[in-house]
Amino acid sequence: MATILGIESSCDETSASICIDGEIRSNIISNQTVHEKFGGVVPELASRAHQQNIIPTVSEAIRVAKIHKNEIDAIAFTRGPGLLGSLLVGTSFAKAFALARNIPLIEVNHMQGHILAHFIDAPKPSFPFLCLTVSGGHTQIVLVKDYFEMELIGQTIDDAAGEAFDKTAKILNLPYPGGPLVDKLAKEGVPRFTFPEPQIKDFDFSFSGLKTSILYFVQQNIKQNPSFLEENINDICASVQHRIISILLKKLKSAANHLQVIDVAIAGGVSANSGLRSSLMSLAEKEHWNVFIPKFEYCTDNAAMIAIAGYYKYLSQDFVSQEIAPLARWNVSN
Ligand code: KG4
Ligand code: ZN
């Protein structure tokens, strides 16, 4: 039996999870509301909120899993990438817990964690598979050869897909984080406005031009009709979402064809987007892919994905020492 405590604190969610023999028994996520009035995550406030949240969140994860803390065999934590101050809270907690209980410490790469969330529930992908990881800070196409052997095939050269959603929401006067709200409004709209598609080489992405074209589009239309935004909000959201999805899936399709991979997955916060999920399913049917879409609770940041990654590292006794320090930047491939 292996009981792993997973800790996630890379951005603005404090999360703790218990995984027993590869099965998630609890996954507690404390969201930080303090950032709402600033329209984005304020790093210093995030680390303070993590400090307040971490002990109650871990206690709750242990309580829900119906175990005693003495039964935990190892502690896995997000080492990076992310906000350094936030990562420090999770890393310090994990080191102290491991030291006090004399149990092994396991480092997890947050981007690998998003991908390994696919190993929580069946059906699980088989290696090699291609994963489109789309979050607030990253947009990557990754060839997953084994649990911890991953190759970066393409990535954004500027903004991430989640950032494109969040910045669009800001232009449309919608609250942060904008992704879920744009998704909701898009369901009521028609994608009748056309936004340009960036011409970027190979399997890389760019979203900063899209943001600028949305800004000009809105400004010009408001000049002619001051209520343009209110009258057309659903159609604007549907059009922006449509363009973001078409950019993502076009590159995913060409990468899958190029690499001749038919097992295809999505991961990260933006994989919760209903338009992306349904468009991917239609594309998969046409391309004869086996497609893997995570449950909603494993799309956005959560500790279950860190605990499951920790479990696979535990099986190969891949531990780190107390000297370990967090990393603000860390490639998915190492
Ligand atoms: O993976 P995640 O929770 O955190 C990072 O590691 O960045 O991703 C957060 C991002 C935010 O940009 C948020 O707006 C976006 O995921 N997001 C969505 C949806 N739910 C979350 N974007 C589009 N549609 C959604 N339903
Ligand atoms: Zn994330």
Tab-separated table of C-alpha atoms and ligand atoms in Angstrom:
chain	number	residue	atom	x	y	z
A	1	MET	CA	0.000	0.000	0.000
A	2	ALA	CA	1.224	3.509	-0.848
A	3	THR	CA	-0.553	6.538	0.569
A	4	ILE	CA	0.550	9.815	-1.001
A	5	LEU	CA	-0.303	13.348	0.114
A	6	GLY	CA	-0.189	15.757	-2.862
A	7	ILE	CA	0.201	19.534	-2.476
A	8	GLU	CA	-0.471	22.148	-5.188
A	9	SER	CA	0.282	25.853	-4.639
A	10	SER	CA	1.700	27.146	-7.937
A	11	CYS	CA	-0.807	29.947	-8.586
A	12	ASP	CA	-4.005	30.958	-6.787
A	13	GLU	CA	-5.431	27.607	-5.707
A	14	THR	CA	-4.269	25.934	-2.498
A	15	SER	CA	-5.001	22.251	-2.926
A	16	ALA	CA	-4.304	18.980	-1.094
A	17	SER	CA	-5.156	15.432	-2.112
A	18	ILE	CA	-4.774	11.911	-0.778
A	19	CYS	CA	-4.018	9.110	-3.241
A	20	ILE	CA	-4.004	5.495	-2.040
A	21	ASP	CA	-2.523	2.937	-4.438
A	22	GLY	CA	-3.273	5.130	-7.447
A	23	GLU	CA	-6.832	5.942	-6.351
A	24	ILE	CA	-7.791	9.514	-5.413
A	25	ARG	CA	-9.556	9.529	-2.020
A	26	SER	CA	-9.810	13.307	-1.569
A	27	ASN	CA	-9.072	16.455	-3.560
A	28	ILE	CA	-9.660	19.672	-1.630
A	29	ILE	CA	-9.270	22.980	-3.472
A	30	SER	CA	-9.300	26.344	-1.665
A	31	ASN	CA	-9.881	29.117	-4.176
A	32	GLN	CA	-8.553	32.581	-3.403
A	33	THR	CA	-11.175	35.288	-3.838
A	34	VAL	CA	-8.825	38.112	-2.787
A	35	HIS	CA	-7.671	38.650	-6.422
A	36	GLU	CA	-11.113	39.324	-7.906
A	37	LYS	CA	-11.103	43.066	-7.336
A	38	PHE	CA	-7.666	43.407	-9.007
A	39	GLY	CA	-8.659	41.686	-12.275
A	40	GLY	CA	-5.793	39.172	-12.048
A	41	VAL	CA	-3.637	37.218	-9.587
A	42	VAL	CA	-1.536	39.434	-7.280
A	43	PRO	CA	1.513	37.272	-6.422
A	44	GLU	CA	2.148	38.691	-2.938
A	45	LEU	CA	-1.510	38.246	-1.927
A	46	ALA	CA	-1.492	34.715	-3.379
A	47	SER	CA	1.427	33.574	-1.223
A	48	ARG	CA	-0.157	35.055	1.902
A	49	ALA	CA	-3.447	33.305	1.144
A	50	HIS	CA	-1.575	30.010	0.600
A	51	GLN	CA	-0.014	30.402	4.063
A	52	GLN	CA	-3.460	30.832	5.602
A	53	ASN	CA	-5.032	27.999	3.594
A	54	ILE	CA	-2.431	25.271	3.551
A	55	ILE	CA	-2.938	23.664	6.992
A	56	PRO	CA	-6.785	23.653	6.920
A	57	THR	CA	-6.717	22.354	3.319
A	58	VAL	CA	-4.356	19.482	4.162
A	59	SER	CA	-6.361	18.634	7.320
A	60	GLU	CA	-9.554	18.509	5.253
A	61	ALA	CA	-7.943	16.261	2.615
A	62	ILE	CA	-6.848	13.836	5.372
A	63	ARG	CA	-10.294	13.945	7.022
A	64	VAL	CA	-12.232	13.329	3.785
A	65	ALA	CA	-9.904	10.446	2.851
A	66	LYS	CA	-10.670	8.903	6.298
A	67	ILE	CA	-7.031	8.260	7.134
A	68	HIS	CA	-4.670	9.318	9.919
A	69	LYS	CA	-1.678	11.489	9.031
A	70	ASN	CA	0.632	8.748	10.316
A	71	GLU	CA	-0.539	6.529	7.438
A	72	ILE	CA	0.956	8.855	4.780
A	73	ASP	CA	3.962	7.170	3.103
A	74	ALA	CA	5.253	10.119	1.042
A	75	ILE	CA	4.474	13.736	0.248
A	76	ALA	CA	4.460	15.062	-3.320
A	77	PHE	CA	4.505	18.806	-4.030
A	78	THR	CA	4.502	21.137	-7.040
A	79	ARG	CA	8.092	22.365	-7.411
A	80	GLY	CA	7.291	24.558	-10.449
A	81	PRO	CA	6.626	26.217	-12.783
A	82	GLY	CA	4.569	28.954	-11.132
A	83	LEU	CA	4.704	31.990	-8.862
A	84	LEU	CA	7.812	31.665	-6.711
A	85	GLY	CA	6.235	32.963	-3.487
A	86	SER	CA	3.270	30.614	-3.892
A	87	LEU	CA	5.480	27.624	-4.708
A	88	LEU	CA	7.600	28.393	-1.637
A	89	VAL	CA	4.619	27.893	0.673
A	90	GLY	CA	3.812	24.410	-0.712
A	91	THR	CA	7.472	23.417	-0.917
A	92	SER	CA	8.236	24.532	2.651
A	93	PHE	CA	5.154	22.768	3.974
A	94	ALA	CA	6.084	19.548	2.142
A	95	LYS	CA	9.677	19.668	3.400
A	96	ALA	CA	8.588	20.260	6.989
A	97	PHE	CA	5.968	17.488	6.828
A	98	ALA	CA	8.470	15.016	5.332
A	99	LEU	CA	11.083	15.906	7.950
A	100	ALA	CA	8.678	15.690	10.878
A	101	ARG	CA	7.228	12.347	9.765
A	102	ASN	CA	10.483	10.984	8.323
A	103	ILE	CA	8.896	10.120	4.979
A	104	PRO	CA	10.160	10.673	1.401
A	105	LEU	CA	9.666	13.926	-0.478
A	106	ILE	CA	8.611	13.862	-4.167
A	107	GLU	CA	8.915	16.830	-6.565
A	108	VAL	CA	6.301	17.210	-9.319
A	109	ASN	CA	6.407	19.403	-12.421
A	110	HIS	CA	3.035	21.199	-12.573
A	111	MET	CA	2.749	20.783	-16.379
A	112	GLN	CA	3.496	17.057	-16.112
A	113	GLY	CA	0.872	16.943	-13.334
A	114	HIS	CA	-1.820	18.384	-15.644
A	115	ILE	CA	-1.017	15.653	-18.197
A	116	LEU	CA	-0.821	12.831	-15.630
A	117	ALA	CA	-4.322	13.740	-14.409
A	118	HIS	CA	-5.338	11.382	-17.248
A	119	PHE	CA	-4.106	8.473	-15.104
A	120	ILE	CA	-6.571	9.132	-12.276
A	121	ASP	CA	-9.578	7.436	-13.859
A	122	ALA	CA	-10.136	4.915	-16.654
A	123	PRO	CA	-9.931	4.965	-19.614
A	124	LYS	CA	-6.251	5.865	-19.354
A	125	PRO	CA	-4.230	6.753	-22.459
A	126	SER	CA	-1.479	4.440	-23.663
A	127	PHE	CA	2.005	5.655	-24.564
A	128	PRO	CA	2.884	7.454	-26.734
A	129	PHE	CA	0.060	10.003	-26.771
A	130	LEU	CA	-0.188	13.646	-27.687
A	131	CYS	CA	-1.440	16.164	-25.123
A	132	LEU	CA	-2.571	19.727	-25.727
A	133	THR	CA	-1.999	21.444	-22.369
A	134	VAL	CA	-3.870	24.728	-22.203
A	135	SER	CA	-3.805	26.787	-19.029
A	136	GLY	CA	-3.540	30.364	-17.786
A	137	GLY	CA	0.227	30.409	-18.195
A	138	HIS	CA	0.970	27.743	-20.827
A	139	THR	CA	-0.133	26.442	-24.210
A	140	GLN	CA	1.825	23.383	-25.245
A	141	ILE	CA	1.626	20.332	-27.470
A	142	VAL	CA	3.495	17.548	-25.697
A	143	LEU	CA	4.405	14.067	-26.918
A	144	VAL	CA	4.047	11.860	-23.842
A	145	LYS	CA	6.322	8.831	-24.246
A	146	ASP	CA	6.118	7.617	-20.657
A	147	TYR	CA	4.950	8.928	-17.269
A	148	PHE	CA	7.944	11.247	-16.935
A	149	GLU	CA	9.355	11.195	-20.449
A	150	MET	CA	7.795	14.056	-22.363
A	151	GLU	CA	8.834	16.016	-25.440
A	152	LEU	CA	7.683	19.555	-26.163
A	153	ILE	CA	6.442	19.649	-29.770
A	154	GLY	CA	5.093	23.205	-29.867
A	155	GLN	CA	4.174	26.075	-27.550
A	156	THR	CA	2.942	29.648	-27.511
A	157	ILE	CA	5.419	32.337	-28.457
A	158	ASP	CA	3.510	34.975	-26.455
A	159	ASP	CA	0.201	34.725	-24.529
A	160	ALA	CA	-1.301	31.429	-23.351
A	161	ALA	CA	-4.788	30.313	-24.448
A	162	GLY	CA	-6.151	30.924	-20.926
A	163	GLU	CA	-4.634	34.395	-20.996
A	164	ALA	CA	-6.390	35.031	-24.324
A	165	PHE	CA	-9.709	34.151	-22.638
A	166	ASP	CA	-8.913	36.236	-19.546
A	167	LYS	CA	-7.692	39.294	-21.509
A	168	THR	CA	-10.713	39.125	-23.817
A	169	ALA	CA	-12.948	39.097	-20.754
A	170	LYS	CA	-11.163	42.192	-19.444
A	171	ILE	CA	-11.753	44.034	-22.758
A	172	LEU	CA	-15.426	43.008	-22.545
A	173	ASN	CA	-15.653	44.321	-18.945
A	174	LEU	CA	-16.213	40.809	-17.565
A	175	PRO	CA	-14.711	39.812	-14.174
A	176	TYR	CA	-11.535	37.719	-13.672
A	177	PRO	CA	-10.973	34.836	-14.413
A	178	GLY	CA	-12.772	35.361	-17.701
A	179	GLY	CA	-12.471	31.891	-19.233
A	180	PRO	CA	-15.477	30.237	-17.547
A	181	LEU	CA	-17.684	33.310	-18.146
A	182	VAL	CA	-16.746	33.670	-21.839
A	183	ASP	CA	-17.551	29.943	-22.156
A	184	LYS	CA	-20.981	30.470	-20.543
A	185	LEU	CA	-21.916	33.515	-22.664
A	186	ALA	CA	-20.606	31.874	-25.860
A	187	LYS	CA	-23.213	29.121	-25.438
A	188	GLU	CA	-25.940	31.755	-25.954
A	189	GLY	CA	-24.263	33.370	-28.972
A	190	VAL	CA	-23.427	32.821	-32.631
A	191	PRO	CA	-19.825	33.158	-33.915
A	192	ARG	CA	-20.741	35.726	-36.579
A	193	PHE	CA	-17.715	38.040	-36.112
A	194	THR	CA	-14.454	36.975	-37.738
A	195	PHE	CA	-11.132	37.443	-35.970
A	196	PRO	CA	-7.833	36.859	-37.779
A	197	GLU	CA	-5.906	33.614	-37.551
A	198	PRO	CA	-2.191	34.078	-36.764
A	199	GLN	CA	0.311	32.578	-39.188
A	200	ILE	CA	2.873	30.899	-36.945
A	201	LYS	CA	5.322	28.216	-38.024
A	202	ASP	CA	5.188	24.487	-37.231
A	203	PHE	CA	3.299	23.591	-34.066
A	204	ASP	CA	3.733	26.877	-32.201
A	205	PHE	CA	0.942	29.271	-31.217
A	206	SER	CA	0.429	33.003	-30.842
A	207	PHE	CA	-2.488	34.725	-29.112
A	208	SER	CA	-1.329	38.305	-28.557
A	209	GLY	CA	-2.466	39.505	-32.014
A	210	LEU	CA	-5.940	38.142	-31.374
A	211	LYS	CA	-6.193	40.170	-28.166
A	212	THR	CA	-5.208	43.364	-30.040
A	213	SER	CA	-7.684	42.739	-32.855
A	214	ILE	CA	-10.494	42.198	-30.317
A	215	LEU	CA	-9.572	45.466	-28.613
A	216	TYR	CA	-9.677	47.448	-31.914
A	217	PHE	CA	-12.868	45.682	-32.996
A	218	VAL	CA	-14.633	46.642	-29.754
A	219	GLN	CA	-13.296	50.226	-29.714
A	220	GLN	CA	-14.344	50.881	-33.337
A	221	ASN	CA	-17.816	49.453	-32.876
A	222	ILE	CA	-18.417	51.337	-29.621
A	223	LYS	CA	-17.631	54.607	-31.464
A	224	GLN	CA	-20.600	53.945	-33.762
A	225	ASN	CA	-22.869	52.385	-31.151
A	226	PRO	CA	-22.132	53.005	-27.439
A	227	SER	CA	-24.225	49.952	-26.449
A	228	PHE	CA	-22.460	47.645	-28.922
A	229	LEU	CA	-20.886	45.545	-26.155
A	230	GLU	CA	-24.061	44.980	-24.144
A	231	GLU	CA	-26.099	44.205	-27.277
A	232	ASN	CA	-23.607	41.745	-28.759
A	233	ILE	CA	-21.753	40.247	-25.793
A	234	ASN	CA	-22.870	36.649	-26.443
A	235	ASP	CA	-21.944	36.739	-30.139
A	236	ILE	CA	-18.575	38.377	-29.399
A	237	CYS	CA	-17.778	35.663	-26.811
A	238	ALA	CA	-18.884	32.926	-29.241
A	239	SER	CA	-16.702	34.434	-32.007
A	240	VAL	CA	-13.594	34.805	-29.838
A	241	GLN	CA	-13.996	31.313	-28.407
A	242	HIS	CA	-14.519	29.913	-31.890
A	243	ARG	CA	-11.239	31.483	-33.067
A	244	ILE	CA	-9.218	30.332	-30.013
A	245	ILE	CA	-10.509	26.768	-30.490
A	246	SER	CA	-9.790	26.762	-34.240
A	247	ILE	CA	-6.188	27.936	-33.608
A	248	LEU	CA	-5.658	25.217	-30.979
A	249	LEU	CA	-7.208	22.336	-32.905
A	250	LYS	CA	-5.573	23.166	-36.240
A	251	LYS	CA	-2.122	22.832	-34.669
A	252	LEU	CA	-3.103	19.761	-32.672
A	253	LYS	CA	-4.352	18.078	-35.842
A	254	SER	CA	-1.213	18.824	-37.832
A	255	ALA	CA	1.032	17.661	-34.953
A	256	ALA	CA	-0.929	14.389	-34.618
A	257	ASN	CA	-0.737	13.794	-38.382
A	258	HIS	CA	2.952	14.647	-38.503
A	259	LEU	CA	3.815	12.326	-35.595
A	260	GLN	CA	1.266	9.694	-36.638
A	261	VAL	CA	-0.196	9.515	-33.143
A	262	ILE	CA	-3.847	8.569	-32.686
A	263	ASP	CA	-4.147	8.832	-28.898
A	264	VAL	CA	-4.850	12.505	-28.212
A	265	ALA	CA	-5.592	14.266	-24.910
A	266	ILE	CA	-6.245	17.772	-23.598
A	267	ALA	CA	-5.334	19.086	-20.139
A	268	GLY	CA	-5.175	22.298	-18.081
A	269	GLY	CA	-7.749	24.928	-17.128
A	270	VAL	CA	-8.896	25.713	-20.682
A	271	SER	CA	-9.662	22.000	-21.265
A	272	ALA	CA	-12.765	22.729	-19.135
A	273	ASN	CA	-14.070	24.846	-22.027
A	274	SER	CA	-17.273	23.297	-23.372
A	275	GLY	CA	-16.635	24.484	-26.941
A	276	LEU	CA	-13.127	23.019	-26.982
A	277	ARG	CA	-14.371	19.714	-25.536
A	278	SER	CA	-17.133	19.302	-28.132
A	279	SER	CA	-15.024	20.484	-31.102
A	280	LEU	CA	-12.265	18.069	-30.089
A	281	MET	CA	-14.742	15.204	-29.950
A	282	SER	CA	-16.001	15.979	-33.477
A	283	LEU	CA	-12.435	16.276	-34.786
A	284	ALA	CA	-11.468	13.000	-33.094
A	285	GLU	CA	-14.345	11.231	-34.814
A	286	LYS	CA	-13.204	12.495	-38.223
A	287	GLU	CA	-9.548	11.682	-37.566
A	288	HIS	CA	-10.268	8.300	-35.888
A	289	TRP	CA	-8.441	9.385	-32.730
A	290	ASN	CA	-8.848	7.882	-29.281
A	291	VAL	CA	-9.571	11.050	-27.370
A	292	PHE	CA	-9.041	11.738	-23.646
A	293	ILE	CA	-10.799	14.662	-21.970
A	294	PRO	CA	-10.329	15.138	-18.192
A	295	LYS	CA	-13.183	15.381	-15.700
A	296	PHE	CA	-13.928	19.030	-14.886
A	297	GLU	CA	-12.378	18.840	-11.390
A	298	TYR	CA	-9.051	17.707	-12.888
A	299	CYS	CA	-8.845	20.452	-15.576
A	300	THR	CA	-8.098	23.522	-13.460
A	301	ASP	CA	-5.361	23.444	-10.826
A	302	ASN	CA	-5.808	20.658	-8.284
A	303	ALA	CA	-3.653	18.487	-6.020
A	304	ALA	CA	-5.093	15.164	-7.261
A	305	MET	CA	-2.916	15.499	-10.371
A	306	ILE	CA	0.120	16.120	-8.128
A	307	ALA	CA	-0.752	13.146	-5.907
A	308	ILE	CA	-1.147	10.760	-8.880
A	309	ALA	CA	2.155	11.972	-10.387
A	310	GLY	CA	3.692	11.480	-6.925
A	311	TYR	CA	2.311	7.938	-6.800
A	312	TYR	CA	4.072	6.984	-10.063
A	313	LYS	CA	7.323	8.526	-8.801
A	314	TYR	CA	6.887	6.654	-5.502
A	315	LEU	CA	6.707	3.354	-7.399
A	316	SER	CA	10.148	4.050	-8.876
A	317	GLN	CA	11.463	5.488	-5.568
A	318	ASP	CA	12.153	8.832	-7.270
A	319	PHE	CA	12.658	11.038	-4.206
A	320	VAL	CA	14.334	14.405	-3.568
A	321	SER	CA	16.326	15.730	-0.592
A	322	GLN	CA	15.614	18.534	1.855
A	323	GLU	CA	17.933	20.773	-0.224
A	324	ILE	CA	15.238	21.141	-2.902
A	325	ALA	CA	14.066	24.666	-3.868
A	326	PRO	CA	11.089	25.698	-6.037
A	327	LEU	CA	11.491	26.709	-9.693
A	328	ALA	CA	9.467	29.560	-11.254
A	329	ARG	CA	10.329	28.135	-14.693
A	330	TRP	CA	10.646	24.429	-15.439
A	331	ASN	CA	10.307	22.680	-18.798
A	332	VAL	CA	7.772	19.887	-19.178
A	333	SER	CA	10.522	17.774	-20.754
A	334	ASN	CA	12.782	17.505	-17.697
B	1	KG4	O1	-4.661	25.217	-15.277
B	1	KG4	P1	-5.220	26.423	-14.632
B	1	KG4	O2	-6.237	26.240	-13.531
B	1	KG4	O3	-4.093	27.311	-13.997
B	1	KG4	C1	-2.840	27.474	-14.565
B	1	KG4	O4	-1.987	26.570	-14.398
B	1	KG4	O5	-2.692	28.517	-15.260
B	1	KG4	O6	-5.834	27.339	-15.795
B	1	KG4	C2	-6.476	28.556	-15.518
B	1	KG4	C3	-6.962	29.147	-16.828
B	1	KG4	C4	-7.517	30.559	-16.702
B	1	KG4	O7	-6.957	31.355	-17.725
B	1	KG4	C5	-9.019	30.372	-16.902
B	1	KG4	O8	-9.662	31.499	-17.471
B	1	KG4	C6	-9.041	29.195	-17.846
B	1	KG4	O9	-8.031	28.338	-17.372
B	1	KG4	N1	-10.339	28.490	-17.838
B	1	KG4	C7	-11.165	28.452	-18.906
B	1	KG4	C8	-12.319	27.731	-18.503
B	1	KG4	N2	-12.146	27.350	-17.203
B	1	KG4	C9	-10.917	27.825	-16.821
B	1	KG4	N3	-11.028	28.948	-20.145
B	1	KG4	C10	-12.038	28.746	-21.022
B	1	KG4	N4	-13.174	28.087	-20.696
B	1	KG4	C11	-13.361	27.557	-19.466
B	1	KG4	N5	-14.481	26.896	-19.169
B	2	ZN	ZN	-2.198	24.691	-14.042
